mmCIF file of C-alpha atoms and ligand atoms in Angstrom:
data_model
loop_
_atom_site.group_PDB
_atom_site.id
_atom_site.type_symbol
_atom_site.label_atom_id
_atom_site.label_comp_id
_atom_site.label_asym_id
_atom_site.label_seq_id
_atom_site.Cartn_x
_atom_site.Cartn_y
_atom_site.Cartn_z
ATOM 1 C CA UNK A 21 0.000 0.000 0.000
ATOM 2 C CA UNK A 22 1.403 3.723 -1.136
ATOM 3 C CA UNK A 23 1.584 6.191 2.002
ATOM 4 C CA UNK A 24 -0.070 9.562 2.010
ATOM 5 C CA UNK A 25 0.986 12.478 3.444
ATOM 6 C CA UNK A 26 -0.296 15.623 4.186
ATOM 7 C CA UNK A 27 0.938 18.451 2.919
ATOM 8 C CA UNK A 28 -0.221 21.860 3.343
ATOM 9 C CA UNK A 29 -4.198 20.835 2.779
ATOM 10 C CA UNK A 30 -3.451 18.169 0.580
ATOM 11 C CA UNK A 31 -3.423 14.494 0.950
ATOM 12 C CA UNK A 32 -0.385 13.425 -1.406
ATOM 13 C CA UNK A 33 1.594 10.133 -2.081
ATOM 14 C CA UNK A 34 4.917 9.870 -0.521
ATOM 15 C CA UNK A 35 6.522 10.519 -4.030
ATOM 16 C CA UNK A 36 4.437 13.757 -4.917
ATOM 17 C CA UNK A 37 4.688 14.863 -0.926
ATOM 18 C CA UNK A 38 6.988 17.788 -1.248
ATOM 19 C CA UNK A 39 7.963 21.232 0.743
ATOM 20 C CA UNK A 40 9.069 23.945 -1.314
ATOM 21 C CA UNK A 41 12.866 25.135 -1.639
ATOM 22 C CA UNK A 42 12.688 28.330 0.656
ATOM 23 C CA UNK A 43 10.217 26.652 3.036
ATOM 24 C CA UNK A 44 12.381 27.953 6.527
ATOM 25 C CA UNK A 45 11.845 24.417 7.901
ATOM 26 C CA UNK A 46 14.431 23.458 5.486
ATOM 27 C CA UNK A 47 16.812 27.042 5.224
ATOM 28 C CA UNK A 48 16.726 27.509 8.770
ATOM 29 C CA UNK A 49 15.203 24.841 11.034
ATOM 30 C CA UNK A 50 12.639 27.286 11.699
ATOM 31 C CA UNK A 51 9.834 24.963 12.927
ATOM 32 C CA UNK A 52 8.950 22.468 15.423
ATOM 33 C CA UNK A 53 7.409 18.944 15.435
ATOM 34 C CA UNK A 54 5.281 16.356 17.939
ATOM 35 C CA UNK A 55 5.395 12.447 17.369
ATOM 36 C CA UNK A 56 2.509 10.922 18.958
ATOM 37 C CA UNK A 57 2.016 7.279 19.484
ATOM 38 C CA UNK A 58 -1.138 5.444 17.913
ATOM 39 C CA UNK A 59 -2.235 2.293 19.551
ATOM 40 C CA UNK A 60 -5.792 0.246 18.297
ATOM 41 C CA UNK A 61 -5.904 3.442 16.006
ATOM 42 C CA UNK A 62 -6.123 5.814 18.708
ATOM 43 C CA UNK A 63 -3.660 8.469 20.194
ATOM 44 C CA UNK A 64 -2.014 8.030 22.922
ATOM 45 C CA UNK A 65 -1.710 11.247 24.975
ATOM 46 C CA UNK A 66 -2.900 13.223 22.696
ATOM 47 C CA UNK A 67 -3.723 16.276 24.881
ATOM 48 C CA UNK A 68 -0.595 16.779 26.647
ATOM 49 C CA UNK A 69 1.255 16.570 23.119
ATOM 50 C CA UNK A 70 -1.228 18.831 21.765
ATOM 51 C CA UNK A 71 -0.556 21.066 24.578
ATOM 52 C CA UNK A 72 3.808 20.736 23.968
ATOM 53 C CA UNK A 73 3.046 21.305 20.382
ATOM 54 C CA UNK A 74 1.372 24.818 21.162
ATOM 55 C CA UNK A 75 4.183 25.703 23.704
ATOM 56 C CA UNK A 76 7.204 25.296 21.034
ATOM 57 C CA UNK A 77 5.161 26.960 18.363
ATOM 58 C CA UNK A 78 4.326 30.168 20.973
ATOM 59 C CA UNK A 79 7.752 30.016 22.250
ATOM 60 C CA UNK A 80 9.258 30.771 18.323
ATOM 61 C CA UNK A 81 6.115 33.340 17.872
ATOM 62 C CA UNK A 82 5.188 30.484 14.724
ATOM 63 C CA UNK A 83 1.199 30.785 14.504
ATOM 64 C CA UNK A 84 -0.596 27.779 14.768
ATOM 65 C CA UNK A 85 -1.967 26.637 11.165
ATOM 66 C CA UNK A 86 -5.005 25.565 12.192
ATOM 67 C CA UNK A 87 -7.557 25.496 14.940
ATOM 68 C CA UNK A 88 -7.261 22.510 17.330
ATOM 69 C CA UNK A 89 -10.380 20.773 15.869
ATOM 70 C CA UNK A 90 -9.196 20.866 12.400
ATOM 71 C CA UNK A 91 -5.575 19.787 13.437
ATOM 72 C CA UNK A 92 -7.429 16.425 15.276
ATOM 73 C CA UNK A 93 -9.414 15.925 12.332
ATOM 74 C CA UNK A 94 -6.457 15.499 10.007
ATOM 75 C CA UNK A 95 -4.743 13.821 12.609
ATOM 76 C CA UNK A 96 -7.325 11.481 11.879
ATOM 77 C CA UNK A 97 -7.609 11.224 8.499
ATOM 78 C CA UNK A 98 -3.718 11.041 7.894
ATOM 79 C CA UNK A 99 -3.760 7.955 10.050
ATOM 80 C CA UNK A 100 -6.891 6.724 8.477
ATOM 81 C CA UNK A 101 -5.499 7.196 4.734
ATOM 82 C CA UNK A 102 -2.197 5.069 5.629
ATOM 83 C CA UNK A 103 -4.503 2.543 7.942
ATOM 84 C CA UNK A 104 -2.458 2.571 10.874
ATOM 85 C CA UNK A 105 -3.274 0.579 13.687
ATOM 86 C CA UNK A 106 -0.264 0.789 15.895
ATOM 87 C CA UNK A 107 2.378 3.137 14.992
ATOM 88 C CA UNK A 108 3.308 6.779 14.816
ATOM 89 C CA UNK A 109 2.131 9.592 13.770
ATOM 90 C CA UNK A 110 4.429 12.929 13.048
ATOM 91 C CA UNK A 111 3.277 16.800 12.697
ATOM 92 C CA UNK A 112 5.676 19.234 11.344
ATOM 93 C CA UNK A 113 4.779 23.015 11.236
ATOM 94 C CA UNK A 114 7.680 25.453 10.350
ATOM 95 C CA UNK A 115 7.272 28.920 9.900
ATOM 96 C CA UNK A 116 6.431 28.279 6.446
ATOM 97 C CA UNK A 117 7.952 29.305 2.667
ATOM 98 C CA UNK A 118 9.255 32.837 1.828
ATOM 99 C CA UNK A 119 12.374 34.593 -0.089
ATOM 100 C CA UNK A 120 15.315 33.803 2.078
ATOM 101 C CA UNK A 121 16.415 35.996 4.754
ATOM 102 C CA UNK A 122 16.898 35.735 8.720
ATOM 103 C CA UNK A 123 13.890 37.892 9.848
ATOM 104 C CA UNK A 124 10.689 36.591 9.999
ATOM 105 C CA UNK A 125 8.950 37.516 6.509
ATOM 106 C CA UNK A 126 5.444 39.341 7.224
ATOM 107 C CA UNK A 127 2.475 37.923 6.559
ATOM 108 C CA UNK A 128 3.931 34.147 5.360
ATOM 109 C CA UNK A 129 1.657 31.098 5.867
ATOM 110 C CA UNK A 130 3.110 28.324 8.139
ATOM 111 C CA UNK A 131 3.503 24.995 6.776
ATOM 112 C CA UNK A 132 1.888 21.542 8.161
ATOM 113 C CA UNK A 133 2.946 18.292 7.305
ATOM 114 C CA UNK A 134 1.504 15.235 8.815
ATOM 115 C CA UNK A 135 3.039 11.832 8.284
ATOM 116 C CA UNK A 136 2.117 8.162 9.886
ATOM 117 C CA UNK A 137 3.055 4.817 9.657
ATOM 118 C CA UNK A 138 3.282 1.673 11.271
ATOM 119 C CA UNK A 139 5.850 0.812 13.763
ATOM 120 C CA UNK A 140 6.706 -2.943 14.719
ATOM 121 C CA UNK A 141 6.746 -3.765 18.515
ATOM 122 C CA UNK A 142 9.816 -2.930 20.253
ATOM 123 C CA UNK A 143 12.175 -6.049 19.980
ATOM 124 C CA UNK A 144 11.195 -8.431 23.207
ATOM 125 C CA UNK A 145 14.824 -9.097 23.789
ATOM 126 C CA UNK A 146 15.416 -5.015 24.158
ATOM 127 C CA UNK A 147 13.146 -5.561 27.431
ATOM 128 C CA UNK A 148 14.183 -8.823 29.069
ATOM 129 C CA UNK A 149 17.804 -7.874 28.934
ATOM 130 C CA UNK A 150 17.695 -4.247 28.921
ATOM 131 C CA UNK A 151 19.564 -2.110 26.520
ATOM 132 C CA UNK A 152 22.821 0.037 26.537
ATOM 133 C CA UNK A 153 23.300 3.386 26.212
ATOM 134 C CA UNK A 154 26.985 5.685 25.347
ATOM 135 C CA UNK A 155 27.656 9.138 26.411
ATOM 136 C CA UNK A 156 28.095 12.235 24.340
ATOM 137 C CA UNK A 157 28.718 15.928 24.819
ATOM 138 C CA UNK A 158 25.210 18.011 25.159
ATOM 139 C CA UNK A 159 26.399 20.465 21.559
ATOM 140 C CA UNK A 160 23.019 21.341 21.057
ATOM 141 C CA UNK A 161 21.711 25.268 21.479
ATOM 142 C CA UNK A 162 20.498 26.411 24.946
ATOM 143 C CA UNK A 163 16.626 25.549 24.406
ATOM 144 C CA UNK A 164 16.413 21.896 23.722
ATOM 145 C CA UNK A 165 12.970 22.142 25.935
ATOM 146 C CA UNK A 166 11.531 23.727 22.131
ATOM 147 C CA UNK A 167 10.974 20.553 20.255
ATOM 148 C CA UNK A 168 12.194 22.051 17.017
ATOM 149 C CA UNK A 169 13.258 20.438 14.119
ATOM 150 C CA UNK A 170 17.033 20.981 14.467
ATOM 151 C CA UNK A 171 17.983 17.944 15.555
ATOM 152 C CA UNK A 172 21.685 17.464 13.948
ATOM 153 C CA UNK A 173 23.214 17.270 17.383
ATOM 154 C CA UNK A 174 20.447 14.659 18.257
ATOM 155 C CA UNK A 175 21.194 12.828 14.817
ATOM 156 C CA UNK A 176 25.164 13.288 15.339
ATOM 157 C CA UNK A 177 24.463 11.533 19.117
ATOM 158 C CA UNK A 178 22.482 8.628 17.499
ATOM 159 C CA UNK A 179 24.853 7.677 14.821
ATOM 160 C CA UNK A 180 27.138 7.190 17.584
ATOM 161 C CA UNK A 181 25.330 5.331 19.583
ATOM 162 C CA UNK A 182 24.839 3.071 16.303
ATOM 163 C CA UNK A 183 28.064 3.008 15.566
ATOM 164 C CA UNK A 184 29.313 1.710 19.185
ATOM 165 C CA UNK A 185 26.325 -0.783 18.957
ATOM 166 C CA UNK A 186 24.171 1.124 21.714
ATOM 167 C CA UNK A 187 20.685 1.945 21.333
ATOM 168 C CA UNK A 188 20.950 5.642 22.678
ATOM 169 C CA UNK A 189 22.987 8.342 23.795
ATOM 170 C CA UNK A 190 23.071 10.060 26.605
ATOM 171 C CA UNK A 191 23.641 13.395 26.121
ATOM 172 C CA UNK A 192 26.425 15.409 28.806
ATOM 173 C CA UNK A 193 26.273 18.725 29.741
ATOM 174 C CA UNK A 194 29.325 21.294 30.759
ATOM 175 C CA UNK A 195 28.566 20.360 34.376
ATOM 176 C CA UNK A 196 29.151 16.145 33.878
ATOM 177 C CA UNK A 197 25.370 15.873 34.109
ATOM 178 C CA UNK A 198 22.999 13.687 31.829
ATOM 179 C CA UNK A 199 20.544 16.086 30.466
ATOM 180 C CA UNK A 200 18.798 14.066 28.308
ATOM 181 C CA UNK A 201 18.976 10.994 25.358
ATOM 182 C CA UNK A 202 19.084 12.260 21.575
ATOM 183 C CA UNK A 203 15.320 11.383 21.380
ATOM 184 C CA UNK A 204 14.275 10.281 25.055
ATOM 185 C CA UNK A 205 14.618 11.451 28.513
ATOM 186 C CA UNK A 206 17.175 9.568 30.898
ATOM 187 C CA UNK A 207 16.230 8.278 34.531
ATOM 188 C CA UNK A 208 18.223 6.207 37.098
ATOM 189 C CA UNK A 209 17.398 4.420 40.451
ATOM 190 C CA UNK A 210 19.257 5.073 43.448
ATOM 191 C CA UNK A 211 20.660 2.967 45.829
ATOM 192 C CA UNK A 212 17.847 4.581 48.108
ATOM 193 C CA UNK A 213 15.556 4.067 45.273
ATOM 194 C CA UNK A 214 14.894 7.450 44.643
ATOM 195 C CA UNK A 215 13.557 8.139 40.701
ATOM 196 C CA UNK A 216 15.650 10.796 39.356
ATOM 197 C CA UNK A 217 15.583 12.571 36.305
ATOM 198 C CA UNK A 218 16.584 15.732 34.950
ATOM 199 C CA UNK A 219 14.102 18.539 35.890
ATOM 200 C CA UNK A 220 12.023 20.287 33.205
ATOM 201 C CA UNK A 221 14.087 23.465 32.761
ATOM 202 C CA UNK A 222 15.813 24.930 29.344
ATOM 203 C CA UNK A 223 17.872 21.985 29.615
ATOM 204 C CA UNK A 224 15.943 19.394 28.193
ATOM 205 C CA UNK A 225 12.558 18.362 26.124
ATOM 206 C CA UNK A 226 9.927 17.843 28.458
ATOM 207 C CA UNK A 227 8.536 14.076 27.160
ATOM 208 C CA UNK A 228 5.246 13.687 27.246
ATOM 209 C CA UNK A 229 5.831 10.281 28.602
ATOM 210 C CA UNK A 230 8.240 11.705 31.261
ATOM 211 C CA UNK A 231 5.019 13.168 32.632
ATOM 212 C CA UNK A 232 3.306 10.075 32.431
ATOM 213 C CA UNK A 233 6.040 7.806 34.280
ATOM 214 C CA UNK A 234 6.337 10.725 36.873
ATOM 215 C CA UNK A 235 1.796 10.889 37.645
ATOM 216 C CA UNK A 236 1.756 6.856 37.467
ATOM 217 C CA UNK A 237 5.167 6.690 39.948
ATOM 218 C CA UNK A 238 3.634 9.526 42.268
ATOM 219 C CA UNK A 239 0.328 7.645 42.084
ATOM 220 C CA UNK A 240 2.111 4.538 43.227
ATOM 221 C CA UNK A 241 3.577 6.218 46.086
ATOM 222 C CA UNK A 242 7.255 6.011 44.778
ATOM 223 C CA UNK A 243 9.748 8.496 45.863
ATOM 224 C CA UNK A 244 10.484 11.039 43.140
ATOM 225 C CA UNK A 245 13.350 13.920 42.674
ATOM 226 C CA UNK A 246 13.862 15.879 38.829
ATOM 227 C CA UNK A 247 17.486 17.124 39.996
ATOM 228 C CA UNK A 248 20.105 16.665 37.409
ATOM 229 C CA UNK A 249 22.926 13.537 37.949
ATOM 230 C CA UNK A 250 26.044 12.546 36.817
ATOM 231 C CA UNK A 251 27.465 10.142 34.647
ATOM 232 C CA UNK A 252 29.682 9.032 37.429
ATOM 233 C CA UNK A 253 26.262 8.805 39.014
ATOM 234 C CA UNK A 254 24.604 7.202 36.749
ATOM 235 C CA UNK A 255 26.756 4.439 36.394
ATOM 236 C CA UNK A 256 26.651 3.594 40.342
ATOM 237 C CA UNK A 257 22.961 3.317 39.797
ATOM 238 C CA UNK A 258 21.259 0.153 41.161
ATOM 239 C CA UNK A 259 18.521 1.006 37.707
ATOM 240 C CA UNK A 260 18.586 3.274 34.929
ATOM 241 C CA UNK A 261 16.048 3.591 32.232
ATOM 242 C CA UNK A 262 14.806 6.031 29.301
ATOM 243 C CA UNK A 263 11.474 6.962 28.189
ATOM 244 C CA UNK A 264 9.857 8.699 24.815
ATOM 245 C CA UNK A 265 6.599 8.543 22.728
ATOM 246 C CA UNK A 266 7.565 5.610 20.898
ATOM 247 C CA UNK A 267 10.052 3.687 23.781
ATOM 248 C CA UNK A 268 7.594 4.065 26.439
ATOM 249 C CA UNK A 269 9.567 2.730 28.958
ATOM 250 C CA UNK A 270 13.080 0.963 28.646
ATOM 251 C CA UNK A 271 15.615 -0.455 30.750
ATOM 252 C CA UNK A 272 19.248 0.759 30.489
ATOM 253 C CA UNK A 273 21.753 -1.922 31.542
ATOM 254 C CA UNK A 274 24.855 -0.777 30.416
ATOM 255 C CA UNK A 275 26.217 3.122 30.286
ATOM 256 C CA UNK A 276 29.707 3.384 28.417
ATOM 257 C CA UNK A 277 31.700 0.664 29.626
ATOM 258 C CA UNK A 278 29.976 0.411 32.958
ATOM 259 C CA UNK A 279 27.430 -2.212 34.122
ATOM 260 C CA UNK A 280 23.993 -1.058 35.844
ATOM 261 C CA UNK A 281 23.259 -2.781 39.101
ATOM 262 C CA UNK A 282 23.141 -6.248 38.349
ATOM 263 C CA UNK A 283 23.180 -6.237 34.262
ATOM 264 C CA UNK A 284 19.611 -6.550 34.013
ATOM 265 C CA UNK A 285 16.387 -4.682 33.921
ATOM 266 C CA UNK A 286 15.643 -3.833 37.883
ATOM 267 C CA UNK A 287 12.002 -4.307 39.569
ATOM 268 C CA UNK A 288 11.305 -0.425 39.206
ATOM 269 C CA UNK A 289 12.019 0.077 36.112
ATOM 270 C CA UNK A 290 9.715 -3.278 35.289
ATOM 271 C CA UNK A 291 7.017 -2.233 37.354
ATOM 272 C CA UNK A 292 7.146 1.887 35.731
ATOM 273 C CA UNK A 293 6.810 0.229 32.432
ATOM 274 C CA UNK A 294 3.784 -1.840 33.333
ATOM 275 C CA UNK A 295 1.855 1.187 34.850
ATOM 276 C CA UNK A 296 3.033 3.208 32.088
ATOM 277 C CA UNK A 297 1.830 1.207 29.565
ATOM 278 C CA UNK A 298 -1.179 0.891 31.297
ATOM 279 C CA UNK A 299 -1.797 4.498 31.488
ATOM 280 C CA UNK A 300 -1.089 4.962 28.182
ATOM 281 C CA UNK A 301 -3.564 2.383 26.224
ATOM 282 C CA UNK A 302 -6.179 3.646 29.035
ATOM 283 C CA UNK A 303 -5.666 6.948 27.551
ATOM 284 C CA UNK A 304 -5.819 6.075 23.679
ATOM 285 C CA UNK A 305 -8.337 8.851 22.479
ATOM 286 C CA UNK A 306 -10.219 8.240 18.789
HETATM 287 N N1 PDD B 8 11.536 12.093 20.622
HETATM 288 N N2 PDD B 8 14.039 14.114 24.541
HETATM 289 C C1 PDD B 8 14.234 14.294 23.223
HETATM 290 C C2 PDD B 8 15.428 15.046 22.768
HETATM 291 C C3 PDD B 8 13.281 13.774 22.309
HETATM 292 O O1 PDD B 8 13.461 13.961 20.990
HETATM 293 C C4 PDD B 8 12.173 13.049 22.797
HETATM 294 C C5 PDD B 8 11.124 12.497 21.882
HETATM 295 C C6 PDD B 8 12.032 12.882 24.189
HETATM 296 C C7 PDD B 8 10.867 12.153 24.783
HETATM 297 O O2 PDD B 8 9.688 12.890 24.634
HETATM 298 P P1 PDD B 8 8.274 12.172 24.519
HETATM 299 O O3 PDD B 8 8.116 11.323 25.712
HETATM 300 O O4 PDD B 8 7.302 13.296 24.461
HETATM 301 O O5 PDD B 8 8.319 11.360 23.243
HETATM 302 C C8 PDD B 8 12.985 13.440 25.027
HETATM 303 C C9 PDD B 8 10.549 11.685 19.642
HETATM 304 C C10 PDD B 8 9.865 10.423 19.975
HETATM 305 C C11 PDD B 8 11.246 11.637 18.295
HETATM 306 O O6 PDD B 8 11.932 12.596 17.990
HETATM 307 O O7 PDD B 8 11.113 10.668 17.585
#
């Protein structure tokens, strides 16, 4: 079956689905993007990404395209058109197409481009013995909490982590602190088994499912901190784990050369991935 995509009020095969040359997404990275997860057909937190996807757009003064209701409905239809049942679904808006130049050209149109496809079910073996992770200097700008579409740095960190054989980076900050994954947010366990993770500042994107793992942990009466930590840290940790939109949960095991607690994925991190998922598919809207 040929994909569609949406482009800027059209529904277009992959092949014909084209931006123009002086669209800003592509000159400058001037526009941000949401990936939301679509399980049974639904979407899974769709409100809170809704609500991210407003906050990066406001933050770079982009307007939104289109009202809420309209963005749902081809939401819809773009997931409908490629018959997804589980998989992904992306949204790109960039400031749209105009002559180039640094300033913001008056009056231009933003551009919206909605993709989906299906996405095969994490690999078992990722989960029942946990996955490994590298570390990489943080090179990106100071406002990784915008999820804009310049993501070289997070690219850069994820060839690396190929590369090496890892299935993420961890991204390091001046400091020796994690900040944050190339396209997930980083957590470890303490030996007091205290949750950490990096708290929501400038520093790093603010997952959606970070906020999810934090209301089903609170909910379950574990103890909680967002404070940044260290590599050094990190690899002490009796757990580690990431999280993102299409991860959910996943257990870290190794970090560099160091082994995590025991070498395999700890009871918190198994437990925050059950109650996770649970929230999530409880949450699938239509
Ligand atoms: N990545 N940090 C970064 C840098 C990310 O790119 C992402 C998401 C996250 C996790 O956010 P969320 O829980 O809302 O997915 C953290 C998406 C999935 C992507 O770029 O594919």
């Amino acid at each position: 079956m040929s994909r569609i995509a949406y482009v800027n009020g059209r529904y277009l095969p992959h092949r014909q689905a084209c931006v123009h040359i002086e669209d800003r997404g592509f000159q400058f990275a001037d526009g941000v993007y949401e990936v939301i997860a679509v399980r049974s057909g639904g979407f899974v937190d769709e409100a809170p990404h809704l609500k991210r996807l407003h906050r990066s757009l406001g933050e770079l003064t982009i307007a939104p395209p289109m009202s809420d209701a309209a963005l749902k409905a081809v939401m819809r239809e773009t997931v409908r058109r490629n018959r997804v049942v589980d998989g992904i679904l992306y949204i790109q808006i960039t400031r749209g197409a105009a002559p180039r130049d640094f300033p913001f050209p008056p009056g231009v149109r933003p551009s919206l481009i909605m993709t989906a496809r299906a996405q095969r079910p994490l690999d078992p073996k990722i989960l029942e013995r946990g996955a490994t992770v590298i570390t990489v200097p943080d090179i990106r700008w100071a406002r990784p909490d915008i999820k804009s579409v310049a993501l070289l740095p997070n690219a850069l960190g994820k060839q690396r982590a190929k590369e090496a054989g890892a299935y993420e980076a961890w991204q390091v900050d001046h400091d020796g602190n994690v900040t944050e994954g190339t396209s997930s947010n980083a957590w470890i366990v303490t030996a007091k088994n205290e949750i950490v993770t990096h708290p929501a500042d400038h520093g790093i994107l603010n997952g959606v499912t970070r906020l999810g793992v934090l209301q089903v942990a609170h909910e379950a009466g574990l103890v909680l901190v967002e404070r940044p930590f260290s590599v050094a840290e990190a690899k002490a940790a009796g757990e580690a784990f990431l999280t993102s939109t299409t991860n959910f949960v996943v257990p870290i095991v190794r970090i560099d050369e160091a082994t995590v607690g025991e070498g395999r994925p700890g009871e918190i991190v198994r437990r925050l991935r059950a109650l996770y998922s649970d929230f999530a598919l409880k949450g699938v809207v239509r």
